[in-house]
Short mmCIF file of C-alpha atoms and ligand atoms in Angstrom, two decimals:
data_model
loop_
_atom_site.label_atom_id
_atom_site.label_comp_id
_atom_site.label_asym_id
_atom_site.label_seq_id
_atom_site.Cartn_x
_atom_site.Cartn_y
_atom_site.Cartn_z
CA UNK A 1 0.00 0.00 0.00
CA UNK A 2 1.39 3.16 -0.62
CA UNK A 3 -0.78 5.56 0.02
CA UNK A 4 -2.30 6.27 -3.41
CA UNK A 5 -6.19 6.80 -3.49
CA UNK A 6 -7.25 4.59 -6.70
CA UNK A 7 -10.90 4.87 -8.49
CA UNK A 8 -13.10 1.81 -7.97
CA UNK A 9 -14.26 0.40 -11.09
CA UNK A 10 -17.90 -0.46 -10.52
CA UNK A 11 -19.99 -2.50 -13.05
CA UNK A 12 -23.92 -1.63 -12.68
CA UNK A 13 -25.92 -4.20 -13.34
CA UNK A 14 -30.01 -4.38 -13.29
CA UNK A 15 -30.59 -7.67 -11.69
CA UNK A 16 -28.70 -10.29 -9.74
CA UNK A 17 -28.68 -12.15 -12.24
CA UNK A 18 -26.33 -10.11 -14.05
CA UNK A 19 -24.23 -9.36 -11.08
CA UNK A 20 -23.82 -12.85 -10.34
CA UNK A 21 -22.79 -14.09 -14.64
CA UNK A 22 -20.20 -10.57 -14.63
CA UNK A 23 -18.90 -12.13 -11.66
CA UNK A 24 -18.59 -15.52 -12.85
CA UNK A 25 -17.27 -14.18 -16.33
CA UNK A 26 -14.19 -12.34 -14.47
CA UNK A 27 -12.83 -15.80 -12.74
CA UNK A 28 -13.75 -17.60 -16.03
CA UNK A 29 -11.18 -15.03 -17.72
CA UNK A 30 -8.60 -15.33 -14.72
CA UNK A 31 -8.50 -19.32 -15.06
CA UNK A 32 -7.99 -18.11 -19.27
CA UNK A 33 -5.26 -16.23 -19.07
CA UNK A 34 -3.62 -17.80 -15.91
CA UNK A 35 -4.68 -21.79 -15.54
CA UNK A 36 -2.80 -22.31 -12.77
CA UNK A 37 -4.65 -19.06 -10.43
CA UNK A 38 -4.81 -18.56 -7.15
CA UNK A 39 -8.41 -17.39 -6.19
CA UNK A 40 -9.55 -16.33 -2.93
CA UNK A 41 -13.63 -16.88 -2.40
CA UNK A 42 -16.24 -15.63 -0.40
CA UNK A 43 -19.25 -17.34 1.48
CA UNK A 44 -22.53 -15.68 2.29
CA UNK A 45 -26.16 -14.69 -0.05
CA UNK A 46 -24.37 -12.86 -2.51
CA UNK A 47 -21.89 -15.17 -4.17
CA UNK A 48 -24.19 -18.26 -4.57
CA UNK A 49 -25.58 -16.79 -8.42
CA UNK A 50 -22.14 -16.73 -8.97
CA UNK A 51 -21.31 -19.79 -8.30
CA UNK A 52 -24.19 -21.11 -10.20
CA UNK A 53 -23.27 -19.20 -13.09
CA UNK A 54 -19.84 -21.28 -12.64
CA UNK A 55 -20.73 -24.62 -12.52
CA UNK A 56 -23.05 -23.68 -15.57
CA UNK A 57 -20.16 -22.61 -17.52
CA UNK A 58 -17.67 -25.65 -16.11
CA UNK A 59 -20.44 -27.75 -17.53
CA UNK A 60 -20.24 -26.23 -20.74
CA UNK A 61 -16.41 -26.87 -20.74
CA UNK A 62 -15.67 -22.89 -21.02
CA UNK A 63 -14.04 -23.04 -17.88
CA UNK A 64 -11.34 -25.77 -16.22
CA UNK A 65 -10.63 -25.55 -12.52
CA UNK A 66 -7.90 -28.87 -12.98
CA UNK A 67 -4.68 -26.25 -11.84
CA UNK A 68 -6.62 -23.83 -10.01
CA UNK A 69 -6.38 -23.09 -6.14
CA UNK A 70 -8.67 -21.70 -3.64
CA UNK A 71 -8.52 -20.06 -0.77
CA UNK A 72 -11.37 -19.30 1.78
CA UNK A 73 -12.02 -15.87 3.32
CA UNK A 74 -13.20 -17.08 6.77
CA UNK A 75 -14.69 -19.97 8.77
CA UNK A 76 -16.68 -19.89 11.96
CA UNK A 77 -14.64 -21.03 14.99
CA UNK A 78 -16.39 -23.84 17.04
CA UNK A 79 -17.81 -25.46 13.75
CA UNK A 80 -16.14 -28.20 12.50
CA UNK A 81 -15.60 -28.66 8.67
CA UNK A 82 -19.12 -30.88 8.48
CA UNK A 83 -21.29 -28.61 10.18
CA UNK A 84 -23.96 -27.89 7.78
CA UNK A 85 -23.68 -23.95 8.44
CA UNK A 86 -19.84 -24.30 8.27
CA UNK A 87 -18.07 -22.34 5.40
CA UNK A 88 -16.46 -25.77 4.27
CA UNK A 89 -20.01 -26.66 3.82
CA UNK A 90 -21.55 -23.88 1.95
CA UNK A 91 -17.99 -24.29 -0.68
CA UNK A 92 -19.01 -27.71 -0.96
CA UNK A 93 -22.50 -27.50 -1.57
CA UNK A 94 -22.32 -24.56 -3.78
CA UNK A 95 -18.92 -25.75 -6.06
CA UNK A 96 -16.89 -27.84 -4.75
CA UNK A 97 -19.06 -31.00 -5.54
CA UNK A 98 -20.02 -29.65 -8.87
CA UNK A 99 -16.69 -29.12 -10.47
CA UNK A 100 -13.04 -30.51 -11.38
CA UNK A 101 -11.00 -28.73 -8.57
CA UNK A 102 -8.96 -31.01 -6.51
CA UNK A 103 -9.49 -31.77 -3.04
CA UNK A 104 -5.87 -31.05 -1.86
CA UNK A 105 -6.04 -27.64 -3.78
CA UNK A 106 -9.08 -25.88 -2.20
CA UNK A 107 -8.12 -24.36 0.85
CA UNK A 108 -10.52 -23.01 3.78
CA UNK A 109 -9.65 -22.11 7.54
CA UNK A 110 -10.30 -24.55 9.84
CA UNK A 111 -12.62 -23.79 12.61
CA UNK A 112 -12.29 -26.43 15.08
CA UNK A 113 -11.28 -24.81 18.22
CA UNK A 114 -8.85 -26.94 19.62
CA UNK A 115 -6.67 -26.16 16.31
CA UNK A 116 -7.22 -22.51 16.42
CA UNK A 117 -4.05 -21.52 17.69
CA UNK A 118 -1.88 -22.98 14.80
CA UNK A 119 -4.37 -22.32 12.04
CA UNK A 120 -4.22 -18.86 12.47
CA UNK A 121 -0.19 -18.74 11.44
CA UNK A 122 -0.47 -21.55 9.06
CA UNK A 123 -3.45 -20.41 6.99
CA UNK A 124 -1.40 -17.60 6.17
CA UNK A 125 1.80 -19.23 4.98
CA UNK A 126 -0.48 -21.60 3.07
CA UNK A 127 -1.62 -18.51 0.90
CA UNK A 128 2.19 -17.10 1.19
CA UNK A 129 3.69 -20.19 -0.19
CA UNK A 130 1.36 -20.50 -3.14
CA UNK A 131 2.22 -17.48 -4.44
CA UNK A 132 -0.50 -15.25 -2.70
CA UNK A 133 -4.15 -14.81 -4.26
CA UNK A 134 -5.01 -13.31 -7.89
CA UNK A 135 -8.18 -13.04 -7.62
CA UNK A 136 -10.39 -12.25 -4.62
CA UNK A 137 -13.66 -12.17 -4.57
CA UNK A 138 -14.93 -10.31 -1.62
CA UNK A 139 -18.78 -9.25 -0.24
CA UNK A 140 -19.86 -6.73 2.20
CA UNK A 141 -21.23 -6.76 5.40
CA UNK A 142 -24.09 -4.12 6.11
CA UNK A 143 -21.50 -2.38 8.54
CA UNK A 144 -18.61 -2.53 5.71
CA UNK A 145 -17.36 -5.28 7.18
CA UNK A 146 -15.29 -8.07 4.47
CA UNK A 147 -14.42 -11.43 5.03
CA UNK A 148 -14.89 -11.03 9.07
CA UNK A 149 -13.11 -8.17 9.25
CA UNK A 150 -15.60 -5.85 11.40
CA UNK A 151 -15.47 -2.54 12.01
CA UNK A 152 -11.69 -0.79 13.37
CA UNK A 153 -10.28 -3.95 13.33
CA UNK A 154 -6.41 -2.66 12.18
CA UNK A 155 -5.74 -2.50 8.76
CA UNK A 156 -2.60 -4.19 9.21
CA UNK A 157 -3.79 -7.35 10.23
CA UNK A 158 -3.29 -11.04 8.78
CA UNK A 159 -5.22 -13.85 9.30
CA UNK A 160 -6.42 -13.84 12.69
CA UNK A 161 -9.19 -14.49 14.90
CA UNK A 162 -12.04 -12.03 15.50
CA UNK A 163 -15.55 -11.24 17.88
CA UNK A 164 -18.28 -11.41 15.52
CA UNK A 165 -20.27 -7.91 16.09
CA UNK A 166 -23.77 -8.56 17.26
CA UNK A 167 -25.33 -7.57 13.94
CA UNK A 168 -23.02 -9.44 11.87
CA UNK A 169 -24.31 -12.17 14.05
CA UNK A 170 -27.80 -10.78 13.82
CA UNK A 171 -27.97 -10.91 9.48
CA UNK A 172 -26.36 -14.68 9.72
CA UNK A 173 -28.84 -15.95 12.48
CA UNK A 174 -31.46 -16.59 9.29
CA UNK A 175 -28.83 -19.41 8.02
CA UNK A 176 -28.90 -21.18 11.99
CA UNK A 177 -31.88 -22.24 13.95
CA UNK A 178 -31.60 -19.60 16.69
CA UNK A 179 -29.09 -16.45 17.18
CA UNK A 180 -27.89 -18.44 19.99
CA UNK A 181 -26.25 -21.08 17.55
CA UNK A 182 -24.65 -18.62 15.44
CA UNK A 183 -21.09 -18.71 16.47
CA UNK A 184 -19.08 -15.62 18.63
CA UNK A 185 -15.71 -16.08 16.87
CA UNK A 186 -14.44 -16.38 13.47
CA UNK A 187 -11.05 -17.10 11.85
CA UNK A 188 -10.59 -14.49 8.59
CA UNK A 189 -7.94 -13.40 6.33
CA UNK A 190 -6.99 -10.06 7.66
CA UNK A 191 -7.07 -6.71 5.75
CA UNK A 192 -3.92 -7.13 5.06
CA UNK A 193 -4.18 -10.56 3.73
CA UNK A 194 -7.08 -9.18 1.28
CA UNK A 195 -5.13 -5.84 -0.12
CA UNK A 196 -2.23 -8.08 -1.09
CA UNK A 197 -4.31 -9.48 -3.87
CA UNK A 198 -3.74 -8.98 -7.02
CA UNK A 199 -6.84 -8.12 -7.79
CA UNK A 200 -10.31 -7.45 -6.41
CA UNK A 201 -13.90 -7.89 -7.43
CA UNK A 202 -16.32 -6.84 -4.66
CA UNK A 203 -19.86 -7.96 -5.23
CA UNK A 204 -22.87 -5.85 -3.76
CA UNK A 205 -26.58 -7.10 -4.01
CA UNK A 206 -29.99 -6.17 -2.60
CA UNK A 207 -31.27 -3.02 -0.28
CA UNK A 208 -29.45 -3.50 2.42
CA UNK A 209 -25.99 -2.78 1.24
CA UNK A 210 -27.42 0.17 -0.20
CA UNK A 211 -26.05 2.37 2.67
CA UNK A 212 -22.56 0.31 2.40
CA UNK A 213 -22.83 0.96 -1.50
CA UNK A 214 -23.03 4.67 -0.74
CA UNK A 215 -20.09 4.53 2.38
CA UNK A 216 -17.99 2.87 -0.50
CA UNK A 217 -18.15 5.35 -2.75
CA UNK A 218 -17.67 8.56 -0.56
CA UNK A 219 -13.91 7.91 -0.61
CA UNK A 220 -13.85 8.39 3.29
CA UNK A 221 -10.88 5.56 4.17
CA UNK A 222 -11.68 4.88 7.91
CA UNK A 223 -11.08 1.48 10.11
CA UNK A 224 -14.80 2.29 11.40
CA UNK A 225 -15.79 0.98 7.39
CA UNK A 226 -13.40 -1.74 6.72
CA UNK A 227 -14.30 -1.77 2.85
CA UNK A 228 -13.13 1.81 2.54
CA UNK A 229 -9.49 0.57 2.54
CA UNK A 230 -10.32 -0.80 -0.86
CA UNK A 231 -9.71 2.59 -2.44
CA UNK A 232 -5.86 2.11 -1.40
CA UNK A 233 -5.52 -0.88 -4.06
CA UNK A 234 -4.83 -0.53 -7.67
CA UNK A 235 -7.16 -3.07 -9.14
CA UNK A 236 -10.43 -3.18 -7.66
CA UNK A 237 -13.86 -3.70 -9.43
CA UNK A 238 -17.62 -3.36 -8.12
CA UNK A 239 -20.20 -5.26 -9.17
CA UNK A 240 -23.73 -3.98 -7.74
CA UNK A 241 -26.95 -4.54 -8.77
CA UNK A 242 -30.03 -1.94 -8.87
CA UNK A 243 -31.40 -2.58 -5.57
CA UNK A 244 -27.79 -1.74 -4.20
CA UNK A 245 -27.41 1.20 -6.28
CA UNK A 246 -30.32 3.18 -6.17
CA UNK A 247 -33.20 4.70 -3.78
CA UNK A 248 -36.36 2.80 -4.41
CA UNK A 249 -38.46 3.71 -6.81
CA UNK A 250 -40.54 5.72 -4.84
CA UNK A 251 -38.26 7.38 -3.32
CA UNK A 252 -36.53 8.39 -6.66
CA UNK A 253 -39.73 9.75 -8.19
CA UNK A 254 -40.52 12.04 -4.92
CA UNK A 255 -36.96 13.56 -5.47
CA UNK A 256 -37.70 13.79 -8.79
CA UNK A 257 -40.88 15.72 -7.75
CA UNK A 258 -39.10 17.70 -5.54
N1 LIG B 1 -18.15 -13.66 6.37
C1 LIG B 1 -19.18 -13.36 5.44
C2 LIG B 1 -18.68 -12.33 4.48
O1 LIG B 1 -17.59 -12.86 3.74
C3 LIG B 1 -19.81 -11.90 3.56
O2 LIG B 1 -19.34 -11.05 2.57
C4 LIG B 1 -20.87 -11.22 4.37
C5 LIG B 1 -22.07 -10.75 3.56
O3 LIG B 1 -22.96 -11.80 3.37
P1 LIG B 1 -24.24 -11.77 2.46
O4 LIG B 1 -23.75 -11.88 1.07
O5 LIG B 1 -25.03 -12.97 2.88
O6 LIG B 1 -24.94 -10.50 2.75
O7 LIG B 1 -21.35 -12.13 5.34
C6 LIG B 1 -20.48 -12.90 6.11
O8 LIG B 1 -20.31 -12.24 7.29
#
């Protein structure tokens, strides 16, 4: 980092739909020009269109994972890899199972507490030793948070653990039976860890990331808005969709009015 505030590229896009096949087309072009990449994925609502849009176009041979490696954002800690709300659950489930990436070359944190400890350190020399990530694809929490990364957590940080904030915890409750289940600690790749990317593609769906849409763009780079470090890295794009982008339409046409 050096300093240098960059312009974020952002793709509009009316639906999701879109969002989630520009999203797809950008690691189809990565694995194109680079077979061998290093991508770094992201779990939550947002990325599971494009992951469908990826197994579509595996299946239609315009894409080969065979040399490819992944690497996981984050993991709950206290859920072990089988846990059906564990991150090494949702990968499977939504690619993993679907497409022709090796076992030993996908790569997610491992949240069993007893291994914490260690994890933390050797997640990140895992991702140092193959050559760090090309491609990350990131979302946003409603408080600006990416991967778990929450709000003034230091921008210098590796992978490390972290306290889930309550509402973080509060938006992920709909995937568990109860709030109570969802965990209190994650493992995550720290800022740090994310900004060494080469590059970035930051995907931003539905009304409530408008407000995080709009914190994005005001250029403000605080640790209170993790995402807003973004705008210190050369090669970042935004993919949003309408409902992310603008007021409703009501709300537009009494402006309009006014
Ligand atoms: N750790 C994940 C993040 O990596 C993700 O970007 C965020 C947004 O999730 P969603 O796309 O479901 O809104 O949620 C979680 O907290």
């Amino acid at each position: 980092m050096n300093g240098i505030k960059y312009k974020l590229k952002v793709i509009e896009c009316d639906t999701y739909e879109s969002l989630s096949k520009n999203a797809a087309m950008m690691i189809v072009q990565q694995i194109a020009e680079k077979p061998d990449s290093v991508l770094g994925l992201s779990t939550g609502g947002t990325p599971v269109g494009m992951y469908k849009e990826l197994i579509k176009l595996y299946r239609s041979n315009q894409v080969n994972f065979e040399k490819v490696r992944t690497f996981n954002l984050d993991e709950y800690v206290g859920l072990d890899r089988y846990h059906p709300q564990s991150y090494h659950q949702y990968m499977y489930q939504h690619l993993f199972k679907h497409v022709n990436l090796p076992e030993n070359q996908r790569f997610i944190p491992l949240g069993d507490m007893d291994l914490i400890e260690s994890e933390v350190n050797d997640y990140e020399e895992k991702i140092l030793k193959n050559g760090g990530i090309d491609l990350q694809i990131l979302g946003i929490g409603e408080n600006g948070h990416i991967g778990f990364n929450e709000p003034f957590t230091p921008f210098n940080q590796s992978v490390h653990t972290v306290k889930l904030a309550e509402s973080t915890r509060r938006a992920n409750a709909k995937y568990f039976s109860s709030i109570e289940e969802v965990p209190r600690i994650a493992i995550t790749m720290g800022i740090d860890t994310i900004m060494r990317s080469q590059k970035i593609v930051l995907l931003i769906s539905g009304n409530r990331k408008k407000e995080a849409f709009q914190k994005l763009m005001s250029s403000h780079i605080s640790e209170e808005f993790p995402a807003s470090i973004l705008r210190l890295h050369r090669d970042v794009t935004v993919i949003v969709d309408q409902d992310a982008l603008f007021e409703s339409s009501n709300q537009r046409q009494s402006s309009l009015l006014k």
